[in-house]
CSV table of C-alpha atoms and ligand atoms in Angstrom, one decimal:
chain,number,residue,atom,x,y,z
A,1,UNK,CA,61.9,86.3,-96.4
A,2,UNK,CA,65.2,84.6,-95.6
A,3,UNK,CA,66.6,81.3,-94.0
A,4,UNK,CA,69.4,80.0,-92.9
A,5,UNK,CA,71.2,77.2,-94.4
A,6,UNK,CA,74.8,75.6,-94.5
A,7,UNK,CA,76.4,76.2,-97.7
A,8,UNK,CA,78.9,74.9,-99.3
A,9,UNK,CA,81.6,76.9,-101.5
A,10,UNK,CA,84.4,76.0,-104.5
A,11,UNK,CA,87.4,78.1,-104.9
A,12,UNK,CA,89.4,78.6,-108.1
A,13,UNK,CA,91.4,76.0,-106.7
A,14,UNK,CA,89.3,73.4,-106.1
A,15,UNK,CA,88.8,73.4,-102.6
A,16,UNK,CA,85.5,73.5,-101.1
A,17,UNK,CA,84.2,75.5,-97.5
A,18,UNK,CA,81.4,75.6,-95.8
A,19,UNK,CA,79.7,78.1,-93.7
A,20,UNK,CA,76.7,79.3,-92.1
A,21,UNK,CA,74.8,81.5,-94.2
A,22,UNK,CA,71.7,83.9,-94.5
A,23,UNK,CA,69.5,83.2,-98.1
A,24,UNK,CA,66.9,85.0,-99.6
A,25,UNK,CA,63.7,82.3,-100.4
A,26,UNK,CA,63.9,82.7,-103.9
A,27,UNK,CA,67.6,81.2,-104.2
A,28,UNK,CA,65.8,77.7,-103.3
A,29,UNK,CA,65.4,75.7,-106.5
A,30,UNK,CA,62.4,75.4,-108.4
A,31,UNK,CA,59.7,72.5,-107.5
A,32,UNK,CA,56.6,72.2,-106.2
A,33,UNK,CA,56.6,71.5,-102.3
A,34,UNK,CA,58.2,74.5,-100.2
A,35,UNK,CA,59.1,72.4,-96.5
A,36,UNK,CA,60.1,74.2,-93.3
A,37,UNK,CA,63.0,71.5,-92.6
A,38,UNK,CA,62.8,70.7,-88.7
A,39,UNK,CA,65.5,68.4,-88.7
A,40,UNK,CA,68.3,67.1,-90.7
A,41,UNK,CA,71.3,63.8,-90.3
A,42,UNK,CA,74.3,63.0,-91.3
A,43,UNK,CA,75.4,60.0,-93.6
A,44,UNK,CA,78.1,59.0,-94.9
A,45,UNK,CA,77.1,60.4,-98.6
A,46,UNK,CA,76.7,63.9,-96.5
A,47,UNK,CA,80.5,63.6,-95.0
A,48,UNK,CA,81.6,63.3,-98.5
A,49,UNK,CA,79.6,66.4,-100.3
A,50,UNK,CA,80.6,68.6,-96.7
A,51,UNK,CA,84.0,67.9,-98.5
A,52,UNK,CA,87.0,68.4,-99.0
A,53,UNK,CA,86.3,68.1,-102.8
A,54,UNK,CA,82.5,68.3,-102.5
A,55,UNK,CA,82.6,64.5,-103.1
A,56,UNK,CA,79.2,63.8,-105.3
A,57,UNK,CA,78.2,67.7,-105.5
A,58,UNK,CA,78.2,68.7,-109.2
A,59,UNK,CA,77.2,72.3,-108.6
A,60,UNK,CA,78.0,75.2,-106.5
A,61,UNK,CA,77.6,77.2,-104.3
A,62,UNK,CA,75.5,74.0,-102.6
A,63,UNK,CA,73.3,73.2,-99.4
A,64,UNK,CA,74.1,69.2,-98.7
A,65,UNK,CA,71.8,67.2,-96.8
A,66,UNK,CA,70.8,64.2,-98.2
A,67,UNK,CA,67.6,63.7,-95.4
A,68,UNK,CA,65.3,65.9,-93.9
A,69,UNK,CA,61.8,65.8,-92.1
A,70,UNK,CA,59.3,68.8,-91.8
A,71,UNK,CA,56.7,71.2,-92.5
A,72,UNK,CA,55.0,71.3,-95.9
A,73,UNK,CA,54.6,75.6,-96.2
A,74,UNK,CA,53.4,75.8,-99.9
A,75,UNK,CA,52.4,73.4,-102.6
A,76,UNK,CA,51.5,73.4,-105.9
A,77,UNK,CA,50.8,69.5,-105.9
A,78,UNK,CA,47.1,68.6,-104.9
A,79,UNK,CA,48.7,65.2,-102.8
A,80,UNK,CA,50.7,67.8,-100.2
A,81,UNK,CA,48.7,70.8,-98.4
A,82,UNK,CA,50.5,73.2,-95.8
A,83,UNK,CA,50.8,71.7,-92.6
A,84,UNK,CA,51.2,68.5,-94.0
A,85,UNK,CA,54.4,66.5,-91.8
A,86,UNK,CA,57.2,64.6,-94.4
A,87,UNK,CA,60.2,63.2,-94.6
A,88,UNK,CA,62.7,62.8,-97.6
A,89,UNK,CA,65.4,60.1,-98.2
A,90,UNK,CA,67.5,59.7,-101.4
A,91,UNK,CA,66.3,60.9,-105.2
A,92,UNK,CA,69.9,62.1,-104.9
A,93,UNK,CA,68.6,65.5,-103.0
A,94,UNK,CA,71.5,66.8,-101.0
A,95,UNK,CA,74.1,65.7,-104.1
A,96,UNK,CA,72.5,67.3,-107.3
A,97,UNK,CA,69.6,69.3,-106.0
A,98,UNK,CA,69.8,71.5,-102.8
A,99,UNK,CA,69.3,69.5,-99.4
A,100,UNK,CA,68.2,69.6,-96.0
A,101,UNK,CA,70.9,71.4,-94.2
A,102,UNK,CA,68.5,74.7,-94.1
A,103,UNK,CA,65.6,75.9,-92.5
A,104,UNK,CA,63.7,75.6,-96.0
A,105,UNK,CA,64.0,73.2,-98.6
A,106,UNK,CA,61.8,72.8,-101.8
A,107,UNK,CA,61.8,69.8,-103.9
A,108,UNK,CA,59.8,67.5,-106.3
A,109,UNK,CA,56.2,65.8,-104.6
A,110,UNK,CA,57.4,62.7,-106.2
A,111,UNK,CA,60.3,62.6,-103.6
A,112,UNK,CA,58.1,63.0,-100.4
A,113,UNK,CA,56.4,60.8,-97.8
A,114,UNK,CA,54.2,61.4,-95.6
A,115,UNK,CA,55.6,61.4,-91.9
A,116,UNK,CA,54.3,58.0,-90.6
A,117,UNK,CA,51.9,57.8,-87.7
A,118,UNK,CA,54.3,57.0,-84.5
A,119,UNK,CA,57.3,59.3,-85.4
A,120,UNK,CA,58.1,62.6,-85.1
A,121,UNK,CA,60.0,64.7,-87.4
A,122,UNK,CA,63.3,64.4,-85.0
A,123,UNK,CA,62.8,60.5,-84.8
A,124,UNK,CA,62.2,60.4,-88.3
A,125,UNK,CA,65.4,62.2,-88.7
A,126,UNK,CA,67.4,60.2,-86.7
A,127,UNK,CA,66.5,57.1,-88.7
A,128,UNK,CA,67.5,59.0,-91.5
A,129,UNK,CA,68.6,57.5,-95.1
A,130,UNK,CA,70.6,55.0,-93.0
A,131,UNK,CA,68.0,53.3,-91.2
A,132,UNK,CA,65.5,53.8,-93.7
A,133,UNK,CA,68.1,51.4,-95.5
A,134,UNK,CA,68.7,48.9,-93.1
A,135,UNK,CA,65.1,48.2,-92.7
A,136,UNK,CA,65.1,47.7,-96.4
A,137,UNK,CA,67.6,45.5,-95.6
A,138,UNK,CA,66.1,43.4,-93.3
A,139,UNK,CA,62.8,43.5,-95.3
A,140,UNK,CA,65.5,41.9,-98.1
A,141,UNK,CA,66.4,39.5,-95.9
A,142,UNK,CA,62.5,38.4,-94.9
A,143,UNK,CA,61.7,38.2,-98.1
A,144,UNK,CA,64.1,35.4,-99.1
A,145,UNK,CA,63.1,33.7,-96.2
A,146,UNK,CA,64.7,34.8,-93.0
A,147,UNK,CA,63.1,34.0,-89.6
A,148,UNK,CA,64.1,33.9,-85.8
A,149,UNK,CA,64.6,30.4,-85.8
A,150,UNK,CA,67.0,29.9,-88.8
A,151,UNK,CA,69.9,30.8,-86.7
A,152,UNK,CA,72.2,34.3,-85.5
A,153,UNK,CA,72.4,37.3,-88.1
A,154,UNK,CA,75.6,39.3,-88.4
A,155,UNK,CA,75.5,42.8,-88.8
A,156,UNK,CA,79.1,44.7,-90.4
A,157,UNK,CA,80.0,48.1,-89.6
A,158,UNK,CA,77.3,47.7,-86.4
A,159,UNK,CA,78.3,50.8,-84.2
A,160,UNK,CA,77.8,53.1,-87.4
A,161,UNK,CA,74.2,54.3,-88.6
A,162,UNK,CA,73.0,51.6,-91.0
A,163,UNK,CA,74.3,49.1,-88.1
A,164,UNK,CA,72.7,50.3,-85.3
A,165,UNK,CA,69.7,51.0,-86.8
A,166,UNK,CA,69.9,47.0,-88.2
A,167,UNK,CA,71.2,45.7,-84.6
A,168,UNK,CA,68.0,47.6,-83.0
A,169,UNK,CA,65.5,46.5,-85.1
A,170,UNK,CA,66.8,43.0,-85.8
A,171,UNK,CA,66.5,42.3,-81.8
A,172,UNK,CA,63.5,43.6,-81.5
A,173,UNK,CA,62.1,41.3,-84.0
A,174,UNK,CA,63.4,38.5,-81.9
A,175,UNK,CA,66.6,37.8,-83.7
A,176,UNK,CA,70.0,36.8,-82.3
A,177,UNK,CA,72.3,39.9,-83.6
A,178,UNK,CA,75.9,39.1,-83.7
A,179,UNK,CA,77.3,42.7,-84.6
A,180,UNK,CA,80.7,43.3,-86.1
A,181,UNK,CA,82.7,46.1,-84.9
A,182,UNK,CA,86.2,47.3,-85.1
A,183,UNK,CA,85.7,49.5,-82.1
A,184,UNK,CA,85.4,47.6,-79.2
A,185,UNK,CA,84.6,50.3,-76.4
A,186,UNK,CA,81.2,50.2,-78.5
A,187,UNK,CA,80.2,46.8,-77.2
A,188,UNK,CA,78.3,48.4,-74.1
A,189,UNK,CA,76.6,50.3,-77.0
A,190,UNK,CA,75.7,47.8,-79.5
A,191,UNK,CA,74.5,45.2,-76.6
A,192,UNK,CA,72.4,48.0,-75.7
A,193,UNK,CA,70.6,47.9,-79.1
A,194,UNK,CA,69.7,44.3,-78.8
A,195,UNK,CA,73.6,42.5,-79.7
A,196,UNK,CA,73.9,39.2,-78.3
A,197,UNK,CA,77.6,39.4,-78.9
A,198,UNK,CA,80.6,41.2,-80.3
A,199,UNK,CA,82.4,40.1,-83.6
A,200,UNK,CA,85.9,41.8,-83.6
A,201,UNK,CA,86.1,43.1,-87.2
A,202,UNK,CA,89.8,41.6,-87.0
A,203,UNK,CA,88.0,38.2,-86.9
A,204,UNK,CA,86.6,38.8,-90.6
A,205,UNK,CA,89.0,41.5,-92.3
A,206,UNK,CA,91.2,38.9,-93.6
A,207,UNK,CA,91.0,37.3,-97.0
A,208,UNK,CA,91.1,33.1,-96.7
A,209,UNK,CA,91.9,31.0,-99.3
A,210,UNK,CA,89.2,28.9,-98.4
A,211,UNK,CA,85.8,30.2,-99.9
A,212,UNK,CA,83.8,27.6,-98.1
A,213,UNK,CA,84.0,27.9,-93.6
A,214,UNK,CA,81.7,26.7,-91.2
A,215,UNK,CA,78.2,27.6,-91.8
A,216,UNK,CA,77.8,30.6,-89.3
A,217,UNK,CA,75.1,33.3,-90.3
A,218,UNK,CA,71.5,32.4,-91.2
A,219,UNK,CA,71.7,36.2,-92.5
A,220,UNK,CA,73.8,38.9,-92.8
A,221,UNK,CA,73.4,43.2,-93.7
A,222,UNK,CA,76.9,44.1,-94.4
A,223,UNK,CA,77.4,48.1,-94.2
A,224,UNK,CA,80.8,47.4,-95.0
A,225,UNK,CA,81.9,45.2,-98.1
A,226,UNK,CA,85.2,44.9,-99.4
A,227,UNK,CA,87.2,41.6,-98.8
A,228,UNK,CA,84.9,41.5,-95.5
A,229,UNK,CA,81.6,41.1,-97.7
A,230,UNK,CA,83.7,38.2,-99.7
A,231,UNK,CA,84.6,36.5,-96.3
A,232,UNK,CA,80.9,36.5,-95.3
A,233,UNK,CA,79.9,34.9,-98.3
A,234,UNK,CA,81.4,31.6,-97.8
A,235,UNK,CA,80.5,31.3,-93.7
A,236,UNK,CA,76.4,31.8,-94.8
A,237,UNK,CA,74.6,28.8,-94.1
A,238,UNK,CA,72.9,26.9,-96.8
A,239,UNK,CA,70.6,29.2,-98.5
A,240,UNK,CA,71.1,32.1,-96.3
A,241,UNK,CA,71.4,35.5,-98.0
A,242,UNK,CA,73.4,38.6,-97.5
A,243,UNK,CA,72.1,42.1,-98.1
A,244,UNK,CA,74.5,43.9,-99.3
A,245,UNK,CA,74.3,48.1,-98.1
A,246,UNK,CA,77.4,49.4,-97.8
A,247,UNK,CA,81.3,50.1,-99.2
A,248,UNK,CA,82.8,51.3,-95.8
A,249,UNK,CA,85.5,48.8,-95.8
A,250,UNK,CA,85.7,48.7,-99.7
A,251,UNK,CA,84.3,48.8,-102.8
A,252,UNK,CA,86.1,45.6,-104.5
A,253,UNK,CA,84.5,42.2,-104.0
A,254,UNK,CA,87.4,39.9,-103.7
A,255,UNK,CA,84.9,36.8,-103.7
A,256,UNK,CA,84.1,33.0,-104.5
A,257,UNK,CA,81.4,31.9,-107.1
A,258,UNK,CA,81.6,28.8,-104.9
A,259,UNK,CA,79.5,29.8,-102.0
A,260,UNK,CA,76.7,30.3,-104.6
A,261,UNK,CA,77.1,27.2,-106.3
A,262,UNK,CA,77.5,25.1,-103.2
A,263,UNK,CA,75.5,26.5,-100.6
A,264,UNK,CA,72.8,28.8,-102.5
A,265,UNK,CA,73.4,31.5,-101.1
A,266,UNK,CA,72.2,34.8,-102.1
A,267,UNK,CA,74.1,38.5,-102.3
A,268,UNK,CA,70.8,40.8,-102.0
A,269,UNK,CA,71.4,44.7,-103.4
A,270,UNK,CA,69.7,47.4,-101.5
A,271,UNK,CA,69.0,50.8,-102.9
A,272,UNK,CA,67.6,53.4,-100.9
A,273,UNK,CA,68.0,56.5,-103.7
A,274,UNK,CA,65.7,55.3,-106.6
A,275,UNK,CA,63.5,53.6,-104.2
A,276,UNK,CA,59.7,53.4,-105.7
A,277,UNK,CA,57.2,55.3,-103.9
A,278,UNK,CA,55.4,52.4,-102.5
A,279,UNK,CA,58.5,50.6,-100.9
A,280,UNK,CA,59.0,53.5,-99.0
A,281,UNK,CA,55.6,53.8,-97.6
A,282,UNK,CA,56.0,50.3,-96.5
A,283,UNK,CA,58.8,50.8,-95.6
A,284,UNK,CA,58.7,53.6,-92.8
A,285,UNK,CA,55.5,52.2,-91.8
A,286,UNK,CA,57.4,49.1,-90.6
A,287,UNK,CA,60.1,51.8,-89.5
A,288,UNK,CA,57.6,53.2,-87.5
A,289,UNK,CA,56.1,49.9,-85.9
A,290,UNK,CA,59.2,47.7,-85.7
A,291,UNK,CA,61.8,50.2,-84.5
A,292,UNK,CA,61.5,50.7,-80.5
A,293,UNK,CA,61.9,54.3,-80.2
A,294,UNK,CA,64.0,54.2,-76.9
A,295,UNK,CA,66.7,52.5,-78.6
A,296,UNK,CA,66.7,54.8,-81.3
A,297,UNK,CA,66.6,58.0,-79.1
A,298,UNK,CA,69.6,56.2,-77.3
A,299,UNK,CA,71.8,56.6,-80.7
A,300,UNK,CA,71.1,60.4,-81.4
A,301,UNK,CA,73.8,62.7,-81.5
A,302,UNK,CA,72.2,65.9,-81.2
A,303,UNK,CA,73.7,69.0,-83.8
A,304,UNK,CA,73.8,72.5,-85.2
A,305,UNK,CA,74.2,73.2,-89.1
A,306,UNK,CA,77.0,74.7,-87.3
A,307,UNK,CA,78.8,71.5,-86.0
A,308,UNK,CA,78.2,69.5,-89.4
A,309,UNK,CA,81.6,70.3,-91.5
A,310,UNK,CA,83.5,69.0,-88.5
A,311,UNK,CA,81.1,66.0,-88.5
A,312,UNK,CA,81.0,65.4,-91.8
A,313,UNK,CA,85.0,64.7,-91.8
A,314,UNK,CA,84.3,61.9,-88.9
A,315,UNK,CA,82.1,59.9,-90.4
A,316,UNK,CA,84.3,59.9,-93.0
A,317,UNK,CA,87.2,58.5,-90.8
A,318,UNK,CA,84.0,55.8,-89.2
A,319,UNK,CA,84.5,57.8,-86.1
A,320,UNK,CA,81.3,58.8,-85.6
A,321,UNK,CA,79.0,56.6,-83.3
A,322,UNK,CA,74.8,56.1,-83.9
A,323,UNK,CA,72.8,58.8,-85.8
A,324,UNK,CA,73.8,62.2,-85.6
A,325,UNK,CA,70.3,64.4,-85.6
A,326,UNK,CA,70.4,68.2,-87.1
A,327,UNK,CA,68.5,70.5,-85.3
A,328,UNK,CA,68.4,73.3,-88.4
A,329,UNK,CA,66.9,75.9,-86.0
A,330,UNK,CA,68.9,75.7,-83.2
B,1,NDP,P1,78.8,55.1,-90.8
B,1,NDP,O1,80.1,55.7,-91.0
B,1,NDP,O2,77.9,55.6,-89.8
B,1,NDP,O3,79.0,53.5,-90.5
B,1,NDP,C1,80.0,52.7,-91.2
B,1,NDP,C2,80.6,51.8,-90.3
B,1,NDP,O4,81.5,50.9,-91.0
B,1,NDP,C3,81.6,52.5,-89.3
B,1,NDP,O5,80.9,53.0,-88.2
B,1,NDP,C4,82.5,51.3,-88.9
B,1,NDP,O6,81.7,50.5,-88.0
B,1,NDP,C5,82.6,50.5,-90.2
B,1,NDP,N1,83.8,50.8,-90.9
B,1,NDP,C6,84.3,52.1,-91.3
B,1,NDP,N2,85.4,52.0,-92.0
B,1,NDP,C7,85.7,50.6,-92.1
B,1,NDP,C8,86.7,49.9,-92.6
B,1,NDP,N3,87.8,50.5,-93.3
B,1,NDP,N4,86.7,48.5,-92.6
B,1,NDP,C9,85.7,47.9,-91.9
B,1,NDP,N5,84.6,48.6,-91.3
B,1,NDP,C10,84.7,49.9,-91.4
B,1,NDP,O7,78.1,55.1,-92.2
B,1,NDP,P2,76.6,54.7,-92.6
B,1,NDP,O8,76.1,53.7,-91.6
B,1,NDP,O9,75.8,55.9,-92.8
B,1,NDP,O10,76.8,54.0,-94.0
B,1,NDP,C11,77.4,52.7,-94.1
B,1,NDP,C12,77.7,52.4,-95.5
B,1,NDP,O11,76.4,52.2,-96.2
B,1,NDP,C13,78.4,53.5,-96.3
B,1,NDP,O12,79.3,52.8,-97.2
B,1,NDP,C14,77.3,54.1,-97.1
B,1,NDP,O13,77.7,54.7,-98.2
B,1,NDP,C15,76.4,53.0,-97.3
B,1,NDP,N6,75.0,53.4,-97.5
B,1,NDP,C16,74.3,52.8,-98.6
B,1,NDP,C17,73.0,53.1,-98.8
B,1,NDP,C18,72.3,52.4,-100.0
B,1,NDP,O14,71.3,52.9,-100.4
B,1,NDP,N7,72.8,51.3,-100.4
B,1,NDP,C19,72.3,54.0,-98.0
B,1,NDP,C20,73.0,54.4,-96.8
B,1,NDP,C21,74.3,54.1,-96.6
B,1,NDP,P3,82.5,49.9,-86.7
B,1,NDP,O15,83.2,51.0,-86.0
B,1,NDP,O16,81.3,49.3,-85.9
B,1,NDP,O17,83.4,48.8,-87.2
C-alpha cells in the first residue's frame, strides 16, 4: 500500500527540496489514528518548513503540513472508529512529526477533532490553523468584554489568512471591521468579507513618539506585530484589548507601558499549537456557526501538493491572498 505525499529533502549542504513522491504506508510514523487526508492549507509556519532551510523542520527527509481534515482508516484509540470525519490544527504536526501534505497521515488521538457538524473537510481546510486562530482571537476579544456597540475593530495584516478569516467573521457578528492592508488592490476583497473600510498599513507602520493617540479601536487582532502592534496599543480606547496572533511585520515590540497604565488596555496572547482539547471543540463549533460559508469559499485558493513549494515561498513574501486549500488527491 502506497501514498503520495510532498516531501521535503536536506543536502550535505544544507539546502532543502521538495518533490512529489510515492511512500510505502509503513514510512508514516508511529501513533494511533491512520487518516486518509482529504485536504490540506497553507500557513505561514508551512511556507517556512517548504523552505529554503526547512525553517522549524528538525528532521528529514519531511512531509510539512501543519493542517489537514479527513478520513479516520484505522484506530487503535476507542474515541476514533474508521469513517470517523477530523480535522487537525497545531501540536506542532507538520514541524516535528509528519504533516498533512500526503494522502495519509497518522498521528496521536489526542491531536484530533472531530469534523464539526456544518463543515466539510474542504471548508474545514480552508479555515485551516489560521482561521481556527483568529476565531480564538475574537473569542479573546469577547471575553474581555467586546461587543458591537463599543465601537470599530481593526484587523492587521487583513488580506492574509488570519485577517480574512477575522474580517469575515467579525462582520458577520455585526461588528464594524476596519481592516489594515498594505495592498490596496485588495480593498474590493476585504469589503467583500464584511470591511467597512480600508486602513493603509502606511497609516500605522511608523513609530510615534507619542504612546498615547486618539482613542480609535474598541478592539483590535493584529496578525502582524512589530512596531505596528506598538502603535495600536496607544490608539485602543479605554479598556479595549488587543489580541495579539501574529509576527508578519516583526517580532520586536517597540512599545509604551503607558497605554496600560493610562487607558487599561489589555495585549491578549493567542496560541493555537498547545491549545487544550476543549477550546478547540468550542472553538470550531463557533467556527462552524459563526463563519458564513460563502465568504469563506470566496477566499479559497484551490492547489495541488504539486503547486505548494512555489506557494510556500509567497506567503513568505505576504503575497499570497485568502486561504489557499490543498487538494492532496488531485
Ligand atoms: P499570511 O501571510 O496569509 O498573512 C500575513 C499578512 O500580514 C499578509 O498577508 C500581509 O497582509 C501582512 N504583512 C506581511 N508582511 C508584512 C510586513 N512586513 N509588515 C506589515 N504587514 C505585513 O499569514 P497568516 O495569516 O497565515 O499568518 C499571519 C501571522 O500569524 C504570521 O506571523 C503567523 O506566523 C501567525 N500565526 C500565529 C498563530 C498562533 O497560534 N499565534 C497561528 C497562525 C498564524 P496585507 O497584505 O493585508 O497587509
Amino acid at each position: 500500500m502506497r501514498f503520495r505525499a510532498l516531501v521535503v529533502e536536506k543536502d550535505a549542504d544544507g539546502s532543502t527540496a521538495a518533490s512529489v513522491q510515492s511512500l510505502a504506508l509503513d514510512r508514516l510514523p508511529a501513533a494511533e489514528v491512520t487518516v486518509a487526508v482529504e485536504y490540506s492549507t497553507l500557513n505561514y509556519k508551512d511556507g517556512l518548513c517548504l523552505g529554503p532551510g526547512g525553517g522549524l523542520v528538525r528532521a528529514w527527509p519531511h512531509v510539512p503540513g501543519i493542517d489537514f481534515a479527513g478520513t479516520v482508516e484505522a484506530s487503535t484509540d476507542p474515541r476514533y472508529r474508521p469513517g470517523d470525519k477530523v480535522v487537525l490544527t497545531g501540536w506542532r504536526v507538520g514541524e516535528a512529526h509528519w504533516g498533512g501534505y500526503a494522502q495519509k497521515a497518522r498521528v496521536r488521538a489526542d491531536w484530533l477533532v472531530p469534523l464539526p457538524e456544518g463543515l466539510t473537510t474542504r471548508t474545514a481546510m480552508a479555515v485551516g490553523t489560521a482561521g481556527f486562530t483568529a476565531m480564538l482571537a475574537v473569542m479573546a476579544l469577547e471575553d474581555h468584554g467586546l461587543t458591537p456597540a463599543r465601537g470599530e475593530v481593526l484587523v492587521t495584516g487583513a488580506a492574509g489568512g488570519v485577517g480574512s478569516v477575522a474580517t469575515a467573521l467579525l462582520a458577520h457578528l455585526g461588528y464594524r471591521v476596519a481592516a489594515a492592508t498594505g495592498r490596496p488592490e485588495t480593498a474590493d476583497y476585504l469589503k467583500s468579507l464584511g470591511a467597512s473600510r480600508i486602513v493603509p498599513r502606511a497609516d500605522l507602520a511608523e513609530t510615534v513618539k507619542r504612546p498615547l493617540e486618539a482613542e480609535t479601536w474598541a478592539g483590535c487582532i493584529d496578525a502582524v506585530g512589530g512596531a505596528m502592534l506598538a502603535r495600536v496599543l496607544g490608539q485602543l480606547k479605554y479598556g479595549a484589548s488587543v489580541a495579539a496572533v501574529g509576527l508578519a511585520g516583526g517580532a520586536a515590540l517597540p512599545a509604551s507601558v503607558i497605554p496600560f497604565l493610562l487607558r487599561g488596555v489589555n495585549l491578549l496572547g493567542i496560541d493555537s499549537v498547545m491549545r487544550p482539547y476543549a477550546d478547540r471543540v468550542r472553538a470550531w463549533e463557533r467556527i462552524a456557526s459563526d463563519l458564513p460559508q460563502g465568504k469563506l469559499v470566496a477566499m479559497i485558493h484551490p492547489a495541488t501538493l504539486a503547486d505548494l513549494p512555489a506557494l510556500g515561498a509567497l506567503i513568505l513574501k505576504g503575497q499570497v491572498q485568502g486561504r489557499v486549500v490543498v487538494d492532496v488527491n488531485a
